[in-house]
Coordinates of C-alpha atoms (C1' of nucleotides) in Angstrom, one line a residue:
Chain A
M1328 CA 75.4 -34.2 -41.6
F1329 CA 77.3 -31.1 -40.6
E1330 CA 74.1 -29.8 -39.0
L1331 CA 74.0 -32.9 -36.9
M1332 CA 77.5 -32.1 -35.7
G1333 CA 76.2 -28.6 -34.6
L1334 CA 77.8 -26.8 -37.5
P1335 CA 76.1 -24.5 -39.9
R1336 CA 74.7 -26.0 -43.1
M1337 CA 76.7 -23.7 -45.2
A1338 CA 80.0 -25.0 -43.7
G1339 CA 78.9 -28.4 -44.8
R1340 CA 78.0 -27.3 -48.3
I1341 CA 81.5 -25.7 -48.7
F1342 CA 83.2 -28.7 -47.4
G1343 CA 81.1 -31.0 -49.6
W1344 CA 82.0 -29.1 -52.7
L1345 CA 85.7 -29.0 -51.8
L1346 CA 85.6 -32.8 -51.5
I1347 CA 84.7 -33.2 -55.2
S1348 CA 85.6 -30.0 -57.0
Q1349 CA 88.2 -29.9 -59.7
P1350 CA 90.6 -28.5 -59.2
S1351 CA 90.7 -29.3 -55.5
H1352 CA 91.3 -25.6 -54.6
Q1353 CA 88.6 -23.1 -55.1
S1354 CA 88.3 -19.3 -54.7
S1355 CA 85.7 -17.5 -52.6
G1356 CA 84.1 -16.3 -55.8
E1357 CA 83.8 -19.8 -57.2
L1358 CA 82.4 -21.1 -54.0
A1359 CA 79.9 -18.3 -53.8
E1360 CA 78.7 -18.9 -57.3
V1361 CA 78.5 -22.7 -57.4
L1362 CA 76.8 -22.8 -54.0
Q1363 CA 74.6 -19.7 -54.7
A1364 CA 75.7 -18.1 -51.4
S1365 CA 76.7 -14.6 -50.5
K1366 CA 80.3 -13.5 -50.2
G1367 CA 79.7 -12.8 -46.6
S1368 CA 78.6 -16.4 -45.9
I1369 CA 81.6 -17.8 -47.7
S1370 CA 83.9 -15.5 -45.8
S1371 CA 82.7 -16.5 -42.3
M1372 CA 82.2 -20.2 -43.1
T1373 CA 85.7 -20.6 -44.6
R1374 CA 87.0 -18.9 -41.5
L1375 CA 85.1 -21.4 -39.3
L1376 CA 86.3 -24.4 -41.3
I1377 CA 89.9 -23.2 -41.1
Q1378 CA 89.6 -22.7 -37.4
I1379 CA 88.2 -26.2 -37.0
G1380 CA 91.1 -27.5 -39.1
L1381 CA 89.1 -29.0 -41.9
I1382 CA 90.3 -26.7 -44.7
E1383 CA 93.2 -24.4 -45.4
R1384 CA 93.8 -21.2 -47.2
L1385 CA 96.0 -21.5 -50.2
P1386 CA 97.5 -18.3 -51.6
L1387 CA 98.6 -18.8 -55.2
P1388 CA 101.5 -16.6 -56.3
G1389 CA 100.4 -14.1 -59.0
D1390 CA 96.8 -14.5 -58.1
R1391 CA 95.1 -12.0 -55.8
R1392 CA 92.4 -14.3 -54.8
D1393 CA 92.4 -16.7 -51.8
F1394 CA 91.9 -20.3 -52.6
F1395 CA 90.7 -22.9 -50.2
Q1396 CA 91.1 -26.6 -50.2
I1397 CA 90.5 -29.6 -47.9
K1398 CA 93.4 -30.0 -45.5
P1399 CA 95.2 -33.2 -45.8
H1400 CA 94.4 -35.3 -42.7
A1401 CA 91.4 -33.1 -42.0
W1402 CA 89.7 -35.9 -40.2
S1403 CA 92.4 -36.5 -37.6
Q1404 CA 92.0 -32.8 -36.9
L1405 CA 88.3 -33.2 -36.1
H1406 CA 89.1 -35.8 -33.5
E1407 CA 91.6 -33.5 -31.8
Q1408 CA 88.6 -31.4 -31.0
Q1409 CA 87.0 -34.3 -29.5
L1410 CA 90.0 -35.0 -27.3
A1411 CA 89.6 -31.5 -25.9
R1412 CA 86.0 -32.2 -25.1
I1413 CA 86.9 -35.4 -23.3
T1414 CA 89.5 -33.6 -21.3
A1415 CA 87.0 -31.0 -20.3
F1416 CA 84.6 -33.6 -19.1
R1417 CA 87.4 -35.3 -17.1
K1418 CA 88.2 -32.1 -15.5
L1419 CA 84.6 -31.2 -14.7
S1420 CA 84.1 -34.6 -13.0
E1421 CA 87.3 -33.9 -11.0
R1422 CA 85.8 -30.6 -9.8
G1423 CA 82.7 -32.5 -8.9
L1424 CA 84.5 -35.2 -7.0
D1425 CA 86.4 -32.6 -5.1
L1426 CA 83.2 -31.0 -4.0
V1427 CA 81.6 -34.3 -2.7
K1428 CA 84.8 -35.8 -1.3
T1429 CA 83.4 -35.9 2.2
Q1430 CA 80.3 -37.9 1.2
S1431 CA 79.9 -41.6 1.1
P1432 CA 81.9 -43.5 -1.6
Q1433 CA 78.5 -44.8 -2.8
S1434 CA 77.3 -41.3 -3.6
Q1435 CA 80.5 -40.5 -5.4
Q1436 CA 80.2 -43.5 -7.6
R1437 CA 78.3 -41.8 -10.5
L1438 CA 80.9 -39.0 -10.8
R1439 CA 83.7 -41.6 -10.4
E1440 CA 82.4 -43.5 -13.4
M1441 CA 82.2 -40.3 -15.4
H1442 CA 85.7 -39.5 -14.5
D1443 CA 87.2 -42.9 -15.1
Y1444 CA 85.5 -43.2 -18.5
H1445 CA 86.9 -39.9 -19.7
A1446 CA 90.3 -40.4 -18.3
F1447 CA 90.3 -43.8 -20.1
W1448 CA 89.5 -42.2 -23.4
E1449 CA 91.9 -39.4 -22.9
K1450 CA 94.6 -42.1 -22.9
E1451 CA 93.1 -44.2 -25.7
L1452 CA 92.3 -41.6 -28.3
P1453 CA 95.8 -40.5 -29.1
Q1454 CA 96.8 -44.2 -29.4
V1455 CA 94.0 -44.9 -31.9
N1456 CA 95.0 -41.8 -33.8
Q1457 CA 98.6 -43.1 -33.9
R1458 CA 97.3 -46.4 -35.2
W1459 CA 95.4 -44.6 -37.9
I1460 CA 98.5 -42.8 -39.1
E1461 CA 100.4 -46.0 -39.4
H1462 CA 97.5 -47.7 -41.0
Q1463 CA 97.5 -44.9 -43.6
K1464 CA 101.3 -45.2 -44.2
E1465 CA 100.8 -48.8 -45.2
R1466 CA 98.0 -47.9 -47.6
V1467 CA 100.4 -45.5 -49.4
R1468 CA 103.1 -48.1 -49.7
E1469 CA 100.7 -50.5 -51.4
Chain B
M517 CA 79.1 -28.5 -21.7
F518 CA 75.9 -30.1 -22.9
E519 CA 75.3 -27.1 -25.1
L520 CA 78.6 -27.6 -26.7
M521 CA 77.4 -31.1 -27.5
G522 CA 74.4 -29.6 -29.2
L523 CA 72.0 -30.6 -26.4
P524 CA 69.6 -28.2 -24.6
R525 CA 71.0 -26.6 -21.5
M526 CA 68.1 -28.0 -19.4
A527 CA 69.1 -31.6 -20.3
G528 CA 72.6 -30.8 -18.9
R529 CA 71.1 -29.3 -15.8
I530 CA 69.0 -32.4 -15.1
F531 CA 71.9 -34.7 -15.8
G532 CA 74.2 -32.6 -13.6
W533 CA 71.8 -32.8 -10.7
L534 CA 71.3 -36.5 -11.1
L535 CA 75.0 -36.9 -10.9
I536 CA 75.1 -35.6 -7.4
S537 CA 71.6 -35.9 -6.0
Q538 CA 70.8 -37.9 -2.9
P539 CA 69.1 -40.3 -3.4
S540 CA 70.4 -41.0 -6.9
H541 CA 66.8 -41.2 -8.2
Q542 CA 64.7 -38.1 -8.3
S543 CA 61.0 -37.5 -9.3
S544 CA 59.9 -35.0 -12.0
G545 CA 58.5 -32.8 -9.2
E546 CA 61.8 -32.8 -7.3
L547 CA 63.7 -32.0 -10.5
A548 CA 61.3 -29.2 -11.4
E549 CA 61.7 -27.6 -8.0
V550 CA 65.4 -27.9 -7.5
L551 CA 66.2 -26.7 -11.0
Q552 CA 63.4 -24.1 -11.0
A553 CA 62.1 -25.4 -14.3
S554 CA 58.6 -26.1 -15.6
K555 CA 57.1 -29.5 -15.5
G556 CA 56.9 -29.4 -19.3
S557 CA 60.6 -28.9 -19.6
I558 CA 61.4 -31.7 -17.2
S559 CA 59.0 -34.0 -19.1
S560 CA 60.5 -33.4 -22.6
M561 CA 64.1 -33.2 -21.4
T562 CA 63.9 -36.5 -19.4
R563 CA 62.4 -38.0 -22.5
L564 CA 65.4 -36.8 -24.5
L565 CA 67.9 -38.0 -22.0
I566 CA 66.3 -41.4 -21.9
Q567 CA 66.3 -41.6 -25.7
I568 CA 70.0 -40.7 -25.8
G569 CA 70.6 -43.4 -23.2
L570 CA 72.0 -41.3 -20.4
I571 CA 69.3 -41.7 -17.8
E572 CA 66.5 -44.3 -17.1
R573 CA 63.0 -44.2 -15.8
L574 CA 62.7 -46.0 -12.5
P575 CA 59.2 -46.9 -11.4
L576 CA 59.1 -47.5 -7.6
P577 CA 56.4 -49.9 -6.5
G578 CA 53.7 -48.2 -4.4
D579 CA 54.7 -44.8 -5.7
R580 CA 52.8 -43.2 -8.5
R581 CA 55.6 -40.9 -9.4
D582 CA 58.2 -41.6 -12.0
F583 CA 61.8 -41.5 -10.8
F584 CA 64.8 -40.9 -13.0
Q585 CA 68.4 -41.8 -12.4
I586 CA 71.6 -41.9 -14.3
K587 CA 71.9 -45.1 -16.3
P588 CA 74.8 -47.3 -15.3
H589 CA 77.3 -47.2 -18.1
A590 CA 75.6 -44.0 -19.4
W591 CA 78.9 -43.0 -21.0
S592 CA 79.4 -46.0 -23.2
Q593 CA 76.0 -45.3 -24.4
L594 CA 77.0 -41.8 -25.6
H595 CA 79.7 -43.3 -27.7
E596 CA 77.3 -45.7 -29.4
Q597 CA 75.7 -42.6 -30.9
Q598 CA 79.0 -41.6 -32.1
L599 CA 79.5 -44.9 -33.8
A600 CA 76.3 -44.3 -35.7
R601 CA 77.6 -41.0 -36.9
I602 CA 80.8 -42.5 -38.0
T603 CA 78.9 -45.1 -40.0
A604 CA 76.8 -42.4 -41.6
F605 CA 80.0 -40.6 -42.7
R606 CA 81.4 -43.8 -44.1
K607 CA 78.3 -44.5 -46.1
L608 CA 78.1 -40.9 -47.3
S609 CA 81.7 -41.1 -48.6
E610 CA 80.8 -44.4 -50.3
R611 CA 77.9 -42.8 -52.1
G612 CA 80.3 -40.0 -53.2
L613 CA 83.0 -42.4 -54.4
D614 CA 80.4 -44.2 -56.4
L615 CA 79.4 -41.0 -58.1
V616 CA 83.0 -40.1 -59.1
K617 CA 84.2 -43.6 -59.9
T618 CA 84.9 -42.7 -63.5
Q619 CA 87.2 -39.8 -62.6
S620 CA 90.9 -39.9 -62.0
P621 CA 92.1 -41.6 -58.9
Q622 CA 93.7 -38.4 -57.9
S623 CA 90.5 -36.6 -57.7
Q624 CA 89.0 -39.4 -55.7
Q625 CA 91.7 -39.1 -53.1
R626 CA 89.9 -36.7 -50.8
L627 CA 86.8 -38.9 -50.6
R628 CA 89.0 -41.9 -50.3
E629 CA 90.6 -40.5 -47.2
M630 CA 87.3 -39.6 -45.7
H631 CA 86.1 -43.1 -46.3
D632 CA 89.1 -44.9 -45.0
Y633 CA 89.2 -42.8 -41.8
H634 CA 85.7 -43.5 -40.9
A635 CA 85.9 -47.2 -41.8
F636 CA 89.0 -47.4 -39.6
W637 CA 87.1 -45.8 -36.6
E638 CA 84.1 -48.0 -37.3
K639 CA 86.3 -51.0 -36.6
E640 CA 88.3 -49.4 -33.7
L641 CA 85.5 -47.9 -31.6
P642 CA 83.9 -51.1 -30.5
Q643 CA 87.3 -52.5 -29.6
V644 CA 88.1 -49.5 -27.4
N645 CA 84.7 -49.9 -25.8
Q646 CA 85.5 -53.5 -25.1
R647 CA 88.7 -52.5 -23.5
W648 CA 86.9 -50.0 -21.3
I649 CA 84.5 -52.7 -20.1
E650 CA 87.4 -54.9 -19.1
H651 CA 89.3 -52.0 -17.6
Q652 CA 86.2 -51.3 -15.5
K653 CA 85.9 -54.9 -14.4
E654 CA 89.4 -54.8 -13.0
R655 CA 88.6 -51.6 -11.0
V656 CA 85.6 -53.4 -9.4
R657 CA 87.7 -56.3 -8.3
E658 CA 90.2 -54.0 -6.6
Chain C
dC10 C1' 96.4 8.8 -58.5
dA11 C1' 91.9 6.7 -59.6
dA12 C1' 89.7 2.4 -60.7
dT13 C1' 89.0 -2.3 -59.9
dC14 C1' 88.7 -6.4 -57.6
dA15 C1' 88.8 -9.6 -53.5
dG16 C1' 87.6 -10.1 -49.0
dT17 C1' 85.6 -8.7 -44.4
dT18 C1' 82.2 -6.7 -41.3
dC19 C1' 77.8 -5.9 -39.8
dA20 C1' 72.9 -4.5 -39.5
dG21 C1' 68.7 -6.6 -40.6
dT22 C1' 65.7 -10.8 -41.9
dG23 C1' 63.3 -15.0 -41.4
dA24 C1' 63.5 -19.4 -39.3
dT25 C1' 64.4 -22.2 -35.5
dT26 C1' 65.0 -23.3 -30.7
dG27 C1' 64.4 -23.7 -25.6
dC28 C1' 61.4 -22.9 -22.3
dT29 C1' 57.1 -21.7 -19.9
dG30 C1' 52.5 -22.2 -18.4
dA31 C1' 48.0 -23.7 -19.1
dA32 C1' 45.0 -27.2 -20.8
dC33 C1' 44.5 -31.9 -21.1
dA34 C1' 45.1 -37.1 -20.0
dT35 C1' 45.8 -40.7 -16.8
dT36 C1' 46.2 -43.1 -12.6
dC37 C1' 45.1 -43.9 -7.9
dC38 C1' 42.5 -43.4 -3.7
dA39 C1' 38.5 -41.8 -0.7
Chain D
dT555 C1' 32.3 -41.5 -8.9
dG556 C1' 34.6 -37.4 -7.7
dG557 C1' 38.9 -35.3 -6.8
dA558 C1' 43.8 -35.1 -6.0
dA559 C1' 48.3 -36.0 -7.8
dT560 C1' 51.3 -36.9 -11.6
dG561 C1' 52.7 -36.5 -16.2
dT562 C1' 52.2 -35.0 -21.3
dT563 C1' 51.1 -31.9 -25.0
dC564 C1' 51.1 -27.7 -27.2
dA565 C1' 50.4 -22.6 -28.2
dG566 C1' 53.1 -18.7 -27.6
dC567 C1' 57.2 -15.9 -26.4
dA568 C1' 62.0 -14.5 -26.2
dA569 C1' 66.4 -15.4 -27.6
dT570 C1' 69.4 -17.2 -30.9
dC571 C1' 71.1 -18.4 -35.3
dA572 C1' 72.2 -18.7 -40.3
dC573 C1' 72.3 -16.1 -44.0
dT574 C1' 72.0 -12.0 -47.1
dG575 C1' 73.3 -7.7 -49.1
dA576 C1' 75.4 -3.4 -48.7
dA577 C1' 79.0 -0.6 -46.9
dC578 C1' 83.6 -0.7 -46.1
dT579 C1' 88.9 -2.0 -46.2
dG580 C1' 92.9 -3.0 -48.5
dA581 C1' 95.7 -4.5 -52.1
dT582 C1' 96.9 -4.3 -57.1
dT583 C1' 97.2 -2.2 -61.7
dG584 C1' 97.0 1.1 -65.4

DNA sequence: CAATCAGTTCAGTGATTGCTGAACATTCCA
DNA sequence: TGGAATGTTCAGCAATCACTGAACTGATTG
């Protein structure tokens, strides 16, 4: 599934293990062993996962090793990325509209729709995220 | 930007041209020439874009050539795909939860959050899409 | 200080991908 | 029926990518 999202398989394997491992934090060494992967792979993939916002590094006092664990609210994080992409599309369509602004409104229509759609989502996405946060608060109270 | 979405660059180039070309429908030959690409490329990439739902084939009576044009509401289409991915994640987390159901609730928590988040979006996404459709209707009336 | 351990970097590999160009298939018209 | 025009399929190439393993860095401990 991570590959479908355009991420390396190894990133998915690490994330998958961290979803179910006990304890929830695991060292590079443990990851390398259980996943049968090289230290190099673990190093670069954990870096990637941290950058995306799905996991976090967890230094334990008195232990020289780095531990990794799934970041709470990792999933909201993922959709932040998506917001960035939507914004990029909105801006791209604006650049396009600017270039064809002298042409007939009819020929602008395709870009117009692209623009409006992304502008719409740019507004909606944070609201849905907000709703998720509240939805989650309720769950905790139960 | 298409490459960022995990699609081949050529698909993006075709889509980009169809966003601004006049007329809005273009034949394979025209696409191949303006984009300086091989007929084979055009053939496979238009097939891909049709499959994704971003463009459509437009047979003109009396013309042996196939024409392609951007599908109206192409963008909603894209987010249908995303809904499928969300559903897949929701199901995957359910499979996971089933496997660890005998363990402590605490150790299930990571999967639980993954599940709830995707179940939430699975419900929200169609609603937002509905709102987009209505939002668009208003625009037309103006 | 040396020795050890954890982690990073990077050259090298095998596999995959995107694209071309040529061969092939199909449709239409003379 | 031939032949021209249009589109598809596929072998092959170049570029890219994911991953390994080894060399390296840097921190900690005896």
